[in-house]
mmCIF file with all atom_site columns, C-alpha atoms in Angstrom:
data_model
loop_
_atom_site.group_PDB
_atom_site.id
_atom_site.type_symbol
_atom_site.label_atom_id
_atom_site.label_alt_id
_atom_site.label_comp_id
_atom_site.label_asym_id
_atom_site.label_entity_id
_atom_site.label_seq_id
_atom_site.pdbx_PDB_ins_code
_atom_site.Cartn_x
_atom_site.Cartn_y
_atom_site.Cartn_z
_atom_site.occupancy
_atom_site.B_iso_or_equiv
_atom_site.pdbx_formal_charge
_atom_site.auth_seq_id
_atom_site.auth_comp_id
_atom_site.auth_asym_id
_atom_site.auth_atom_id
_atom_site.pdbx_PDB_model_num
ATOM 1  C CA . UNK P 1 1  ? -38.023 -110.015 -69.853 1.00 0.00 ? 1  UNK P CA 1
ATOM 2  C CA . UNK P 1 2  ? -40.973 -109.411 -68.723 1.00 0.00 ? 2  UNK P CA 1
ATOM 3  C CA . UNK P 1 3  ? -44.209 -109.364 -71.218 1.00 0.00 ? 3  UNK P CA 1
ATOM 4  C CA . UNK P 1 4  ? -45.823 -106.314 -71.814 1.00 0.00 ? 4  UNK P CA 1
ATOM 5  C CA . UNK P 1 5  ? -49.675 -105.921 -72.719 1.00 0.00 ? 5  UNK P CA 1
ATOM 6  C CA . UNK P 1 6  ? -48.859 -102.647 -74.614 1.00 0.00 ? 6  UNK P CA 1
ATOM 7  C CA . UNK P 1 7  ? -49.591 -103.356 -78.702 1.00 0.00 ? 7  UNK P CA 1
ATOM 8  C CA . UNK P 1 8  ? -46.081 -103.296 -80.341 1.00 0.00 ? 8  UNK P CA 1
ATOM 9  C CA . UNK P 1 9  ? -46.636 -102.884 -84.122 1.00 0.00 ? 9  UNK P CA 1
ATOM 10 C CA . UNK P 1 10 ? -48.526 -99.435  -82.322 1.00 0.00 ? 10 UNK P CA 1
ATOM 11 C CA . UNK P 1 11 ? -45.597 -98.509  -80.014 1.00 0.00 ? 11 UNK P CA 1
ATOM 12 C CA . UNK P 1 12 ? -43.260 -98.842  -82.488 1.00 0.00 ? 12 UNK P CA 1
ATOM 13 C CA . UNK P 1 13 ? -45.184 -96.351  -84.694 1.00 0.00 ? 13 UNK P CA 1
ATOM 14 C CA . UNK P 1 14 ? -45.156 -93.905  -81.312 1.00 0.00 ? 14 UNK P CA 1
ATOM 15 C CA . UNK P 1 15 ? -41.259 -94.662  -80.548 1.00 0.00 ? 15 UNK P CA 1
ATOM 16 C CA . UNK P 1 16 ? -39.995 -93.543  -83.927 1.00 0.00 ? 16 UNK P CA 1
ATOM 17 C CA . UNK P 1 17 ? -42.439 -90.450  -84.361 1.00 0.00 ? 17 UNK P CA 1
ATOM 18 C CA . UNK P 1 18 ? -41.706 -89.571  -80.669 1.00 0.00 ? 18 UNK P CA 1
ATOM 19 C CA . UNK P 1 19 ? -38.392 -91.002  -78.937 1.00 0.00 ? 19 UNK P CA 1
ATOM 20 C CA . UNK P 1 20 ? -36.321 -92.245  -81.525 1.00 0.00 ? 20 UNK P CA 1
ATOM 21 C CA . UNK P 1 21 ? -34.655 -88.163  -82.185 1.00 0.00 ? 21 UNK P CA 1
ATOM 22 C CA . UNK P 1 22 ? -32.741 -89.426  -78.697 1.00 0.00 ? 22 UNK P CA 1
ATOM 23 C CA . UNK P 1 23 ? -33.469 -93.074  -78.702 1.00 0.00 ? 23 UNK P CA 1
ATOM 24 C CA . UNK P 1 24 ? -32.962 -94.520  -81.830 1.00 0.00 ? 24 UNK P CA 1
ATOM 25 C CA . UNK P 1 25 ? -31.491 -97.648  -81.784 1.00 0.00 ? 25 UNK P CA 1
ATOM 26 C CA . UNK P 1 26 ? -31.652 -97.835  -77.742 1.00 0.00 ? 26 UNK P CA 1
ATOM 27 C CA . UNK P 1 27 ? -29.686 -95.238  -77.609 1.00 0.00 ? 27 UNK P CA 1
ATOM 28 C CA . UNK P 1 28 ? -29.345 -91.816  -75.774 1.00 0.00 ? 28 UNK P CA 1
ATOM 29 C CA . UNK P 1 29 ? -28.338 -89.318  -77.534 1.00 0.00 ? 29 UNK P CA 1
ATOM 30 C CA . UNK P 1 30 ? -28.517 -86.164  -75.297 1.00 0.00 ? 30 UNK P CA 1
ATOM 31 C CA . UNK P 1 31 ? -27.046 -88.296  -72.113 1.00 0.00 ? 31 UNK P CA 1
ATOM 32 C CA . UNK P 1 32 ? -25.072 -91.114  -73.128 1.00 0.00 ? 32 UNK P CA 1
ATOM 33 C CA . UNK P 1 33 ? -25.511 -92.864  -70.087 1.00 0.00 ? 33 UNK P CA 1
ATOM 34 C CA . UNK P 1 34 ? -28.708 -93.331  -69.799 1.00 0.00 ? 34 UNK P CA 1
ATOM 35 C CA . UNK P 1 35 ? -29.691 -95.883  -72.539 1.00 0.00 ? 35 UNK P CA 1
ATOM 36 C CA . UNK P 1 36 ? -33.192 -98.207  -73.058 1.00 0.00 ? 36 UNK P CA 1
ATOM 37 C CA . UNK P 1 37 ? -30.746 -101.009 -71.919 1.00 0.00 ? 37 UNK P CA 1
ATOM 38 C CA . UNK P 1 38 ? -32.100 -102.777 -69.178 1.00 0.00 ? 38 UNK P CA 1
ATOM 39 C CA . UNK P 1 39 ? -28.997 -102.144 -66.959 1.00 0.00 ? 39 UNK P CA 1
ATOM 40 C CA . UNK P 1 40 ? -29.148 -98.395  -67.620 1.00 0.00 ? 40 UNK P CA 1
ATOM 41 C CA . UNK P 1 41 ? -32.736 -98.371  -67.026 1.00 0.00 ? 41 UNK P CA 1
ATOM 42 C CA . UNK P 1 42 ? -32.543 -100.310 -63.022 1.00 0.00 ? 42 UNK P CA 1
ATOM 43 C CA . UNK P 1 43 ? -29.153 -97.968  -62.508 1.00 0.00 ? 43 UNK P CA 1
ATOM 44 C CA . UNK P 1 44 ? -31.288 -94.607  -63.566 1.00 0.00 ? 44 UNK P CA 1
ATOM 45 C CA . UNK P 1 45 ? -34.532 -94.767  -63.846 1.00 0.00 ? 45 UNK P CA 1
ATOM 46 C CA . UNK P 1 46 ? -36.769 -93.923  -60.929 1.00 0.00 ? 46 UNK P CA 1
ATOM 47 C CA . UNK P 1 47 ? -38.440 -96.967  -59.898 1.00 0.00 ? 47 UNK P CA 1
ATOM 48 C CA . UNK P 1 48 ? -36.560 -99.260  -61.731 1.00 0.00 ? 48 UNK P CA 1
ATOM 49 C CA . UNK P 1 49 ? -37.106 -101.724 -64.517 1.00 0.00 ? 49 UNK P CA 1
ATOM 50 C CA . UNK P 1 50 ? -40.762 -102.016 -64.904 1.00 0.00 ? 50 UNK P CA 1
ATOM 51 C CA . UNK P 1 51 ? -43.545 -100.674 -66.566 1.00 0.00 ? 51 UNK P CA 1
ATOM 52 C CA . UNK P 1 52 ? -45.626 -98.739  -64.057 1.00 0.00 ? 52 UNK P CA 1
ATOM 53 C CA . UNK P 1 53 ? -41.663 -96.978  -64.285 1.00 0.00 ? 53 UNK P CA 1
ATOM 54 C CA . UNK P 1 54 ? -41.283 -96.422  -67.467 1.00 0.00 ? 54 UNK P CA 1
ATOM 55 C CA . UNK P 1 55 ? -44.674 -94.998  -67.839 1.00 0.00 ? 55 UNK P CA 1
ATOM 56 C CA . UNK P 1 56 ? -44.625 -92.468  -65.305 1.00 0.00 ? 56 UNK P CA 1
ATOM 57 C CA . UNK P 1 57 ? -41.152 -91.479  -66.629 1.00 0.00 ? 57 UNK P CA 1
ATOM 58 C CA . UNK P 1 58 ? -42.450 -90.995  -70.167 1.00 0.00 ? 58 UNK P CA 1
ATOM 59 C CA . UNK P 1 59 ? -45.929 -89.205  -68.908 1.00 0.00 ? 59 UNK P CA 1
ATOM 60 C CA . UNK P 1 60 ? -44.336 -86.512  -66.306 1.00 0.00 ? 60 UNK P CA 1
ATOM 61 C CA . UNK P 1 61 ? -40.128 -86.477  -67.868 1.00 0.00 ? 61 UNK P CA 1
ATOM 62 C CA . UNK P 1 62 ? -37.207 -85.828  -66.227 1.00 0.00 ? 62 UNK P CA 1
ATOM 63 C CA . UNK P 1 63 ? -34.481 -83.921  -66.711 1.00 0.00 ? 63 UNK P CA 1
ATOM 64 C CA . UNK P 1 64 ? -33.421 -83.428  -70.199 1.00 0.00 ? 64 UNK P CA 1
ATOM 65 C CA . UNK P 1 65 ? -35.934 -85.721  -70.713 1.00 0.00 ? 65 UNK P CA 1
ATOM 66 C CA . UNK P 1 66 ? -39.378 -83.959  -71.626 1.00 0.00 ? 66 UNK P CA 1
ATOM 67 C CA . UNK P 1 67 ? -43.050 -85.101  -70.778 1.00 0.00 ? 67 UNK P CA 1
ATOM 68 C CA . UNK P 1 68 ? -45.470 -86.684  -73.091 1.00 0.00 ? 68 UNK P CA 1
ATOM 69 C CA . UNK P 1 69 ? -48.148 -86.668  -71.189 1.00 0.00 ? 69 UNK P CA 1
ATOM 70 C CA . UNK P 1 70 ? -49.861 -83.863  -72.748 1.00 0.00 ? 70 UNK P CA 1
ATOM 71 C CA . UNK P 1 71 ? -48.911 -84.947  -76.451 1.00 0.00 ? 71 UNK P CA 1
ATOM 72 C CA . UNK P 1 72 ? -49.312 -88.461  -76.442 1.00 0.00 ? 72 UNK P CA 1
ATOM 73 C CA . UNK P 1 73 ? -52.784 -90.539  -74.949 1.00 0.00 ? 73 UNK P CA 1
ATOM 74 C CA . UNK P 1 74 ? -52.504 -93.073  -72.112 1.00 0.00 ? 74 UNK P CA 1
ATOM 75 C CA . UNK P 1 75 ? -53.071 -95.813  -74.962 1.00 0.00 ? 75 UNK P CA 1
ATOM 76 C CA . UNK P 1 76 ? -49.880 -94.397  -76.819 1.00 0.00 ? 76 UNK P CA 1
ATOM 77 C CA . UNK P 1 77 ? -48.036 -94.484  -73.897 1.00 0.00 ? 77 UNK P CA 1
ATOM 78 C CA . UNK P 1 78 ? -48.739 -97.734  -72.780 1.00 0.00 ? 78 UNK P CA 1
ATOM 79 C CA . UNK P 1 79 ? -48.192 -99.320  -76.112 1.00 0.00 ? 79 UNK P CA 1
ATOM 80 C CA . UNK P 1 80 ? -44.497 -97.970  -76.340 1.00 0.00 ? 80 UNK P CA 1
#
């Protein structure tokens, strides 16, 4: 895939403090359906499998999913 410029070691940190509850693993645990798989992710997420995507997803939420724009910085964002 694609490489990222986000710091990992950070994200990870981020993901399991602030996604894995739903996510662990990949997973989705609120709607099945849609997973972190990339195949999930160009079926469902608006914008499709990129970054500038996932991003905007993460900062504003959607649906069951909530936003994390006002509890996580641009910085922590980016790096997960």
């Amino acid at each position: 895939g694609p490489a990222f410029a986000g710091d990992v070691d950070a994200g990870e940190k981020v993901f399991n403090a602030n996604c894995a509850a739903c996510h662990a693993g990949g997973q989705n645990s609120v709607v099945p359906d849609h997973t972190l798989e990339k195949a999930a992710i160009e079926k469902f997420l608006t914008g499709g499998f990129n970054e500038k995507a996932v991003i905007t997803q993460v900062t504003n939420g959607k649906n069951a999913m909530p936003a994390f724009g006002g509890r996580l910085s641009d910085d922590d964002i980016a790096n997960v």
